[in-house]
C-alpha positions as MATLAB code, in Angstrom:
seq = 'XXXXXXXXXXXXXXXXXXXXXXXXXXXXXXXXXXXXXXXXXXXXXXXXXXXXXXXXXXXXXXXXXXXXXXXXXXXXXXXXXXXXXXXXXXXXXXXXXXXXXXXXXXXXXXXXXXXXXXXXXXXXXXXXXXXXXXXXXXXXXXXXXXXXXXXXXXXXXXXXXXXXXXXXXXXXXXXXXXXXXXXXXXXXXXXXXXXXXXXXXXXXXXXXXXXXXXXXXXXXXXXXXXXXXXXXXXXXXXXXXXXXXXXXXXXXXXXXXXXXXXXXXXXXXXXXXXXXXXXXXXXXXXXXXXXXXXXXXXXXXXXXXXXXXXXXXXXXXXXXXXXXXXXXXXXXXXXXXXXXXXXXXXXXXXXXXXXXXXXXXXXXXXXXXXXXXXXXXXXXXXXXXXXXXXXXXXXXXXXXXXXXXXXXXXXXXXXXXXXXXX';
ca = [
       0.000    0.000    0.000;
       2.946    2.540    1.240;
       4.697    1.031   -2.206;
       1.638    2.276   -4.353;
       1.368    5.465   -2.615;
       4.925    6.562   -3.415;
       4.661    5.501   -6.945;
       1.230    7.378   -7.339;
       2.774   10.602   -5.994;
       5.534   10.148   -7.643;
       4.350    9.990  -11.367;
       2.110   13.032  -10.523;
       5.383   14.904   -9.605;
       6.857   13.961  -12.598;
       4.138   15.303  -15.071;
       4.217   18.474  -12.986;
       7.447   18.809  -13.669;
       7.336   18.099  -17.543;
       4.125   20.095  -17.884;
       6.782   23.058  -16.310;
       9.378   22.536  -18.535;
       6.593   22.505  -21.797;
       5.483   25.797  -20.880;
       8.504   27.386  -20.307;
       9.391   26.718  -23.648;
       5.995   28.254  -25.245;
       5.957   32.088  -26.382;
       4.446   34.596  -24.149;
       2.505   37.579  -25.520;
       3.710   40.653  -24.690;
       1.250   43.429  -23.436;
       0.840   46.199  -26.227;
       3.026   49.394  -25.804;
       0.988   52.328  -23.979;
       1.350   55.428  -26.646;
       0.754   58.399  -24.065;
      -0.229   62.036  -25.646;
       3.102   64.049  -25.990;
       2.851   67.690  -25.224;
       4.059   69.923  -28.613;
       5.996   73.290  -27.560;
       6.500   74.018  -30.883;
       3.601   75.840  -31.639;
       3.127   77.340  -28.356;
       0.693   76.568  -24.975;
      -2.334   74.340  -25.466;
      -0.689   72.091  -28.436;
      -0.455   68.077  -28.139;
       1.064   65.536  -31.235;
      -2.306   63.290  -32.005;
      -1.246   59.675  -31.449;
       0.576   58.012  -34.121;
       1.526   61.143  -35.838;
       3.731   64.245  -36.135;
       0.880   66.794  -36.128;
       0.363   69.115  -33.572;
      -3.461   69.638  -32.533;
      -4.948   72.555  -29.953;
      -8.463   72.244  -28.901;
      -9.625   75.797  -27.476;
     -12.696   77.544  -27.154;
     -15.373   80.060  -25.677;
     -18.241   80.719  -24.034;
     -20.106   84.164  -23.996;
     -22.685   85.784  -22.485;
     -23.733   89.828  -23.428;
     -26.374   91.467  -22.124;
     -27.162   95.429  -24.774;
     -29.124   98.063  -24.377;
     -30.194  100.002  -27.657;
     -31.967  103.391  -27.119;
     -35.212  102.875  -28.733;
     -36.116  105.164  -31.831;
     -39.632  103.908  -32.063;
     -42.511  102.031  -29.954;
     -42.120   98.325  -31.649;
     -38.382   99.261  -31.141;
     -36.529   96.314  -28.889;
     -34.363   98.075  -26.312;
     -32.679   95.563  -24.564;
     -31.257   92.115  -26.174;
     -29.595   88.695  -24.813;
     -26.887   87.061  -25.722;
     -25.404   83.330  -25.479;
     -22.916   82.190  -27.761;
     -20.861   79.101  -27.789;
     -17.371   78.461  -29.862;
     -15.303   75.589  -30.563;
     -11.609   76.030  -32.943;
      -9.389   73.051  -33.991;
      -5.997   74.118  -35.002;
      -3.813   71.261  -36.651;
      -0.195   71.909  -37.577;
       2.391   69.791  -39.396;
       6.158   70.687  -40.262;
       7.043   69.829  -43.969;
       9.553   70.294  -46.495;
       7.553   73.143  -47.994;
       6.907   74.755  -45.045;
       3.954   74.510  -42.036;
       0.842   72.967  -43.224;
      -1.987   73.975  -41.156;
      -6.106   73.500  -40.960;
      -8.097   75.417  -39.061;
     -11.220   75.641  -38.172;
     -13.097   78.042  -36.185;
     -17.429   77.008  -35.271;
     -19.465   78.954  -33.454;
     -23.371   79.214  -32.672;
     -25.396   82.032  -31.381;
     -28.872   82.431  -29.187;
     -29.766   85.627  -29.655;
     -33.172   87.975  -28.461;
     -34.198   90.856  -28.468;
     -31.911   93.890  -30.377;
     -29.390   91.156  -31.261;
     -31.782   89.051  -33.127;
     -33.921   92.325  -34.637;
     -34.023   96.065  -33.955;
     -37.873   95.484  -34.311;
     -39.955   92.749  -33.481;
     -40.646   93.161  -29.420;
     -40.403   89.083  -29.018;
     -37.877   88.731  -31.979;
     -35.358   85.508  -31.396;
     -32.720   83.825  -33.670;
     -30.678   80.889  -33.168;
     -27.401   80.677  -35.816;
     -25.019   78.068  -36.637;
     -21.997   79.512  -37.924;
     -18.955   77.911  -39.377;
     -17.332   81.000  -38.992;
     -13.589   80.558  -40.150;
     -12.505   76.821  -41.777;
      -8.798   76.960  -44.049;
      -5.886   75.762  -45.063;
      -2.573   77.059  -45.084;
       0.274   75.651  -46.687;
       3.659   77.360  -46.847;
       2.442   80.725  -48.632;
      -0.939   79.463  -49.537;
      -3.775   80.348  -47.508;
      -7.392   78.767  -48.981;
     -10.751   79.117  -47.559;
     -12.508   81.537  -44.800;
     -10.650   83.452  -42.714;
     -10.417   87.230  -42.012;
      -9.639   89.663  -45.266;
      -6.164   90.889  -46.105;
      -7.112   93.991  -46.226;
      -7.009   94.364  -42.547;
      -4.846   94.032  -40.410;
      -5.120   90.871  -37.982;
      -2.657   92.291  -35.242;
      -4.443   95.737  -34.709;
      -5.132   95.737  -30.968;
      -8.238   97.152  -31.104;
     -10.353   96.871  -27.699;
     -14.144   97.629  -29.198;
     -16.971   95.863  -28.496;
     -19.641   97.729  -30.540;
     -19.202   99.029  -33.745;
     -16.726  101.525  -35.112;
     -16.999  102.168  -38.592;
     -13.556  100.615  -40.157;
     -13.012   97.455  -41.824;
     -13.026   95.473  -38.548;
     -11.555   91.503  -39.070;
     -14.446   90.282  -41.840;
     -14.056   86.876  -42.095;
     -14.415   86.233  -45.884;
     -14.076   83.552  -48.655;
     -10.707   84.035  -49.986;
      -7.315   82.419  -51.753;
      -4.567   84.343  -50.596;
      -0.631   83.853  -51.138;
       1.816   85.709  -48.696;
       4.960   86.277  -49.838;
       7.341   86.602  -46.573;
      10.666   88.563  -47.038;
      12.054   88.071  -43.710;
      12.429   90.748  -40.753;
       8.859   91.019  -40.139;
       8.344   91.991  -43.578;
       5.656   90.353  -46.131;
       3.628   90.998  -48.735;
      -0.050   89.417  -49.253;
      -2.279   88.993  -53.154;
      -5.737   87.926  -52.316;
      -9.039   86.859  -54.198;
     -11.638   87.184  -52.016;
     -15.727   87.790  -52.037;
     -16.708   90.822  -52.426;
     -16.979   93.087  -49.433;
     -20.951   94.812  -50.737;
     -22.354   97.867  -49.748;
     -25.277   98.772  -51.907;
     -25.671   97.779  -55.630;
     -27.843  100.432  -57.264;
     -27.131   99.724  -60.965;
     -30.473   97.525  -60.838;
     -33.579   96.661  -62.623;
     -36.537   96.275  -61.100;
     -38.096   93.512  -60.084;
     -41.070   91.837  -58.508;
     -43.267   93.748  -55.805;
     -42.144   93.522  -52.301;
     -44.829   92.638  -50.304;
     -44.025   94.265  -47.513;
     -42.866   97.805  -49.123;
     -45.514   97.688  -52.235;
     -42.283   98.587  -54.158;
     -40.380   96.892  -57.273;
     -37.312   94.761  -55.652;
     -33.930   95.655  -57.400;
     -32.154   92.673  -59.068;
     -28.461   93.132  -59.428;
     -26.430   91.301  -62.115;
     -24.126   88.424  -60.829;
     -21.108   88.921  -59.971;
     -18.016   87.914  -62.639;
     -14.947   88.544  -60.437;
     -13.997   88.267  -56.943;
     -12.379   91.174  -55.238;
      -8.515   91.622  -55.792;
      -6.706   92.663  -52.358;
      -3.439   92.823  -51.470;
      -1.596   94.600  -48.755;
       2.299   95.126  -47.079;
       2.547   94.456  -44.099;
       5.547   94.637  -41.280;
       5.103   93.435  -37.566;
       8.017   94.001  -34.837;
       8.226   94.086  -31.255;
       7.207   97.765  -31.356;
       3.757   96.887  -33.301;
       2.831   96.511  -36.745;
       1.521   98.748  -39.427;
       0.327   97.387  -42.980;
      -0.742   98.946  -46.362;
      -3.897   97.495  -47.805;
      -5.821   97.978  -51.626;
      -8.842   96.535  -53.269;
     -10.514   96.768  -56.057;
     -14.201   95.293  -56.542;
     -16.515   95.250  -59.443;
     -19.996   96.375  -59.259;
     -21.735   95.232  -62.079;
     -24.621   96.835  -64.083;
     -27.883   95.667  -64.401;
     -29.975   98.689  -65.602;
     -30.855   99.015  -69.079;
     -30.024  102.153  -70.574;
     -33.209  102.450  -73.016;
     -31.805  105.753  -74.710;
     -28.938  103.413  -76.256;
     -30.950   99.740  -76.115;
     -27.926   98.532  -73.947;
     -26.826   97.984  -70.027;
     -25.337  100.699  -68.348;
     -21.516  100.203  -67.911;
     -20.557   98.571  -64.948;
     -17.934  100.189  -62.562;
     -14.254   99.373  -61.157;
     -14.499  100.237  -57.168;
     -11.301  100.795  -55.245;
     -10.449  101.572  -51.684;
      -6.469  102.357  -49.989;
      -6.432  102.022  -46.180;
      -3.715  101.542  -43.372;
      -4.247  100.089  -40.023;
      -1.614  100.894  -37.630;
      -0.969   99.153  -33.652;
       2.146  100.477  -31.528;
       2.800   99.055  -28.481;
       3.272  101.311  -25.140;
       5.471   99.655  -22.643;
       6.471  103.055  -20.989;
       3.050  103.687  -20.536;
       2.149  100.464  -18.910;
       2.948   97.013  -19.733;
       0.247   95.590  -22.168;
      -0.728   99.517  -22.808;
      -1.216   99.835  -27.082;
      -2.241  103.103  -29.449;
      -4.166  101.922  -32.681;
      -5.057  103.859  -35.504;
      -7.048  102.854  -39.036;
      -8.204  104.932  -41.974;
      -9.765  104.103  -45.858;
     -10.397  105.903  -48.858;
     -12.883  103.919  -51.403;
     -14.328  104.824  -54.347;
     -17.138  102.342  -55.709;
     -16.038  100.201  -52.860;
     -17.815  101.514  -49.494;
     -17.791   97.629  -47.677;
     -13.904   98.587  -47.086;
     -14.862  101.676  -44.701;
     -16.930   99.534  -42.367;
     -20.205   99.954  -44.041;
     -23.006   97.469  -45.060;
     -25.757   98.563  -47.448;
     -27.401  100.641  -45.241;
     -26.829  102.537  -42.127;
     -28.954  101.710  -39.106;
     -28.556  102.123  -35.288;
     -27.997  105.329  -35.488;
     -30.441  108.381  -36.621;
     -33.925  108.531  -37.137;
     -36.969  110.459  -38.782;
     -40.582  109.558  -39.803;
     -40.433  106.369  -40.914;
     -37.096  105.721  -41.878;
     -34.637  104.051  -39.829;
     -31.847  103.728  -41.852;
     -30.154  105.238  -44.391;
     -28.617  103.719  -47.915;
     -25.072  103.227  -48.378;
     -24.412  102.505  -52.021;
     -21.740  101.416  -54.386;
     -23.141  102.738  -57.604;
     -26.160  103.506  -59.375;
     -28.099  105.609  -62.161;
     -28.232  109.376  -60.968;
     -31.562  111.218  -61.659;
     -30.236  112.290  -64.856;
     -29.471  109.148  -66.490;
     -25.525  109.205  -65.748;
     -23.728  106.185  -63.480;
     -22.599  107.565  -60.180;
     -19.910  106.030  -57.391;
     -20.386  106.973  -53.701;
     -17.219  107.937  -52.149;
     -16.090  108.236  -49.043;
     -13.447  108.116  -45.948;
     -12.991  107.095  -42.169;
     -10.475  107.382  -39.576;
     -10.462  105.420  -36.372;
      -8.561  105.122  -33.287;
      -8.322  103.721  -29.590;
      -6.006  103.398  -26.801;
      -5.909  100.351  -24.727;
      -4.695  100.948  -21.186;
      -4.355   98.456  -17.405;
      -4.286   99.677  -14.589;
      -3.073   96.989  -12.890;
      -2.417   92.934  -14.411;
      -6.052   92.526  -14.087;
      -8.186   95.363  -15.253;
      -7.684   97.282  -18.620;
     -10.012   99.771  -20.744;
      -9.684  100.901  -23.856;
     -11.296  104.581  -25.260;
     -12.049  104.665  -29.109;
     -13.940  106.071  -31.791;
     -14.116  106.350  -35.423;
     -15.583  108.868  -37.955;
     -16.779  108.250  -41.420;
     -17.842  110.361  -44.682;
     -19.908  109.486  -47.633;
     -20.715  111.864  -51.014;
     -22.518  110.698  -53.904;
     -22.525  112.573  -57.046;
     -25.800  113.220  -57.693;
     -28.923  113.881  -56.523;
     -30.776  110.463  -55.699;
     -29.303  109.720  -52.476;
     -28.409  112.266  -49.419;
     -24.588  112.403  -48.349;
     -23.926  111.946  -44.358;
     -21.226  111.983  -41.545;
     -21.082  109.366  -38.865;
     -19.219  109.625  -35.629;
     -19.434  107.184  -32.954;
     -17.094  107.596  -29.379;
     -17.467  104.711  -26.824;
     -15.175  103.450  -23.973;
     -15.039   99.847  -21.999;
     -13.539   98.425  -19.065;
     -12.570   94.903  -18.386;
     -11.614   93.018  -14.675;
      -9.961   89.301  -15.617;
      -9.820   87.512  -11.999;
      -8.548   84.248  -13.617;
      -7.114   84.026  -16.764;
      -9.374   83.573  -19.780;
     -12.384   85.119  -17.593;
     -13.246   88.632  -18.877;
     -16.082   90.354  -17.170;
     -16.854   93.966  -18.797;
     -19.135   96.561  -19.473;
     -19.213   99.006  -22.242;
     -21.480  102.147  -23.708;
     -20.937  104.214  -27.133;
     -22.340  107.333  -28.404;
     -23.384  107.594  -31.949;
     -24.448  110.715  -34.229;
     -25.297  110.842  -37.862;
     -25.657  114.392  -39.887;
     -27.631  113.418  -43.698;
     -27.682  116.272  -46.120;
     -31.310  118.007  -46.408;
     -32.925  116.058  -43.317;
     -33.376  117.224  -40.402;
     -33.715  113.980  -38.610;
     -36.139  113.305  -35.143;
     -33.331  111.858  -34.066;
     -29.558  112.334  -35.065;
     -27.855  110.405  -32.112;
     -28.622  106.970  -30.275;
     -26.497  105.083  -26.743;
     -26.024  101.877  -26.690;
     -24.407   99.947  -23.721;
     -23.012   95.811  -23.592;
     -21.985   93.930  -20.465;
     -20.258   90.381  -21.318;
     -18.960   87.839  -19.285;
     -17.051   85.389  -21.550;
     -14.473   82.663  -20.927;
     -11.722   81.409  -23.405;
      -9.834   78.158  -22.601;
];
């Protein structure tokens, strides 16, 4: 019994230890390599390489809140208006041979009431998706929407409401920068056109709402052609911009049984930022002035003026490219504006800034008034934590048109935001 025993246990020992030995000799899977996110300093704060590759990706965005106040012109006017808006930007970046090839994209949405969905309307509301910037770079090439080369992206302007310049339009465009080194570069860019008013029309069907003909404009044939100079130091930067934009005709001219001629706009402008550090550190002095001819989008304007005066009925006031005078000829509008601000902190975490702008428009003929617009405001910002900004800001507005004497020439119009960037 004691003889079986031992032989029992000892043949069990013995396929133990072969068993041992077998497995020993069989491969063993190794566990897959962890790939942790690697932090990219080449771009700046906020970058990280995406997994598996050499491009550098930053996730940002922003939240906003604004609360305005519009003085009321008339009794269906809205006077006060909410704000929420919401914004999300991917920025990808990869070294190459030819240079950095970047994408970004920039998407933003908007809840809006009261005087920021309508200036009339009493329970007006508007909700709007927005893909508001989305391009490509690649070495000089810059393709899709991003803010127009005629301005200049570095201006340290401080406004919240509107001065009347051309103030960072994001536009279609396909731009080439040519860099010469030593803050030097040069920009050609054809981008959509920046429209005022198109009065070289036909009419069209009845407007409902006005019981008058709608104007129909001819299509448009060519994009605008913009290109600036541009140098940015340490001290600031300052850059030369030009356009020119067609504005096509679309009014028959029955006296020779053919369309009017359509016109070449143009518009010059500078926009100029100088940093103060004797003043105070962050402290900067901007400065930005146009001359356009044919080409009145480039001074800030849209196709009509509202916001500002008042009279009767009429609430705002046409700003137009070109059209058929009285007496049968084609007239351009013209015009100019100068603007300005000074950004100032008094201490790390509160700045203002104090600006205003002032803008001139002449047509040649009789159909349509000439005015002056000046508008003065001032803001002041307290950032607790960084990327908080909590400020409040109001702005004065006046408006002289030839041969009306207006109800009401001037308007106020205060914001207070609270917005976070991260």
């Amino acid at each position: 019994m004691k003889l079986a025993k031992s032989l029992f246990l000892g043949s069990v020992a013995g396929l133990a230890a072969v068993a041992g030995a077998q497995a020993a000799d069989l491969p063993v899977k190794k566990a897959a390599a962890v790939e942790y996110v690697r932090v990219c300093s080449t771009y700046g704060a906020g970058f990280f390489y995406i997994p598996g590759t050499e491009t550098c990706l930053r996730v940002a965005g922003r939240v906003r809140a604004e609360y305005q106040y519009l003085e009321p012109q008339f009794r269906e006017d809205n006077a006060i208006g909410f704000r929420a808006r919401g914004r999300v930007a991917l920025d990808a970046r990869t070294a190459t041979a030819y240079g950095l090839l970047r994408a970004f994209v920039r998407m933003e949405m908007d809840r809006n009431t009261g005087v920021y969905a309508g200036q009339a309307g009493g329970t007006a509301f508007g909700t709007s998706p927005n893909i508001a910037q989305a391009y490509i770079q690649f070495g000089g090439l810059t393709a899709g929407r991003t803010t127009s080369f005629f301005a200049n992206g570095d201006l340290p302007n401080g406004n919240i409401t509107t001065l009347r310049f051309y103030d960072y339009p994001d536009v279609n465009l396909l731009a080439y920068t040519f860099p010469f080194g030593n803050g030097f570069s040069a920009t050609i860019s054809l981008e959509e056109g920046a429209f005022a008013g198109n009065r070289l029309t036909e009419a069209g069907p009845i407007d409902p709402l006005t019981g008058l003909p709608t104007q129909l404009a001819a299509g448009q044939r060519w994009p605008d052609l913009v290109g600036n100079v541009k140098y940015a130091g340490t001290w600031g930067s300052v850059q030369l911009s030009g356009a020119l934009h067609e504005v096509r005709s679309n009014a028959f001219d029955v006296a020779d049984a053919d369309y009017f001629d359509s016109e070449l706009g143009w518009a010059i402008g500078t926009q100029i930022g100088i940093n103060l550090p004797a003043l105070g550190a962050g402290d900067a002095l901007w400065f930005a002035a146009a001359y356009a001819d044919g080409a009145l989008g480039y001074l800030g304007f849209g196709s009509t003026v509202t916001g500002v005066g008042a009279s009767g009925n009429t609430r705002g006031f046409p700003v137009v490219d070109a059209y058929v005078d009285l007496d049968g000829d084609v007239e351009t509008g013209t015009g100019w504006q100068v603007a300005g601000g000074l950004r100032h902190y008094w201490a790390p975490t509160l700045r203002s800034n104090i600006h205003g702008s002032y803008a001139s428009v002449e047509y040649g003929g009789d159909r349509f008034a000439n005015f002056d617009e000046w508008r003065v405001g001032v803001n002041t910002f307290w950032s607790p934590v960084s990327g908080l900004d909590i400020g409040v800001e109001a702005l004065y507005a006046n408006i002289d048109v030839d041969g009306l004497n207006l109800d009401n020439e001037d308007r106020w119009e205060a914001r207070f935001r609270v917005q976070r960037d991260f």
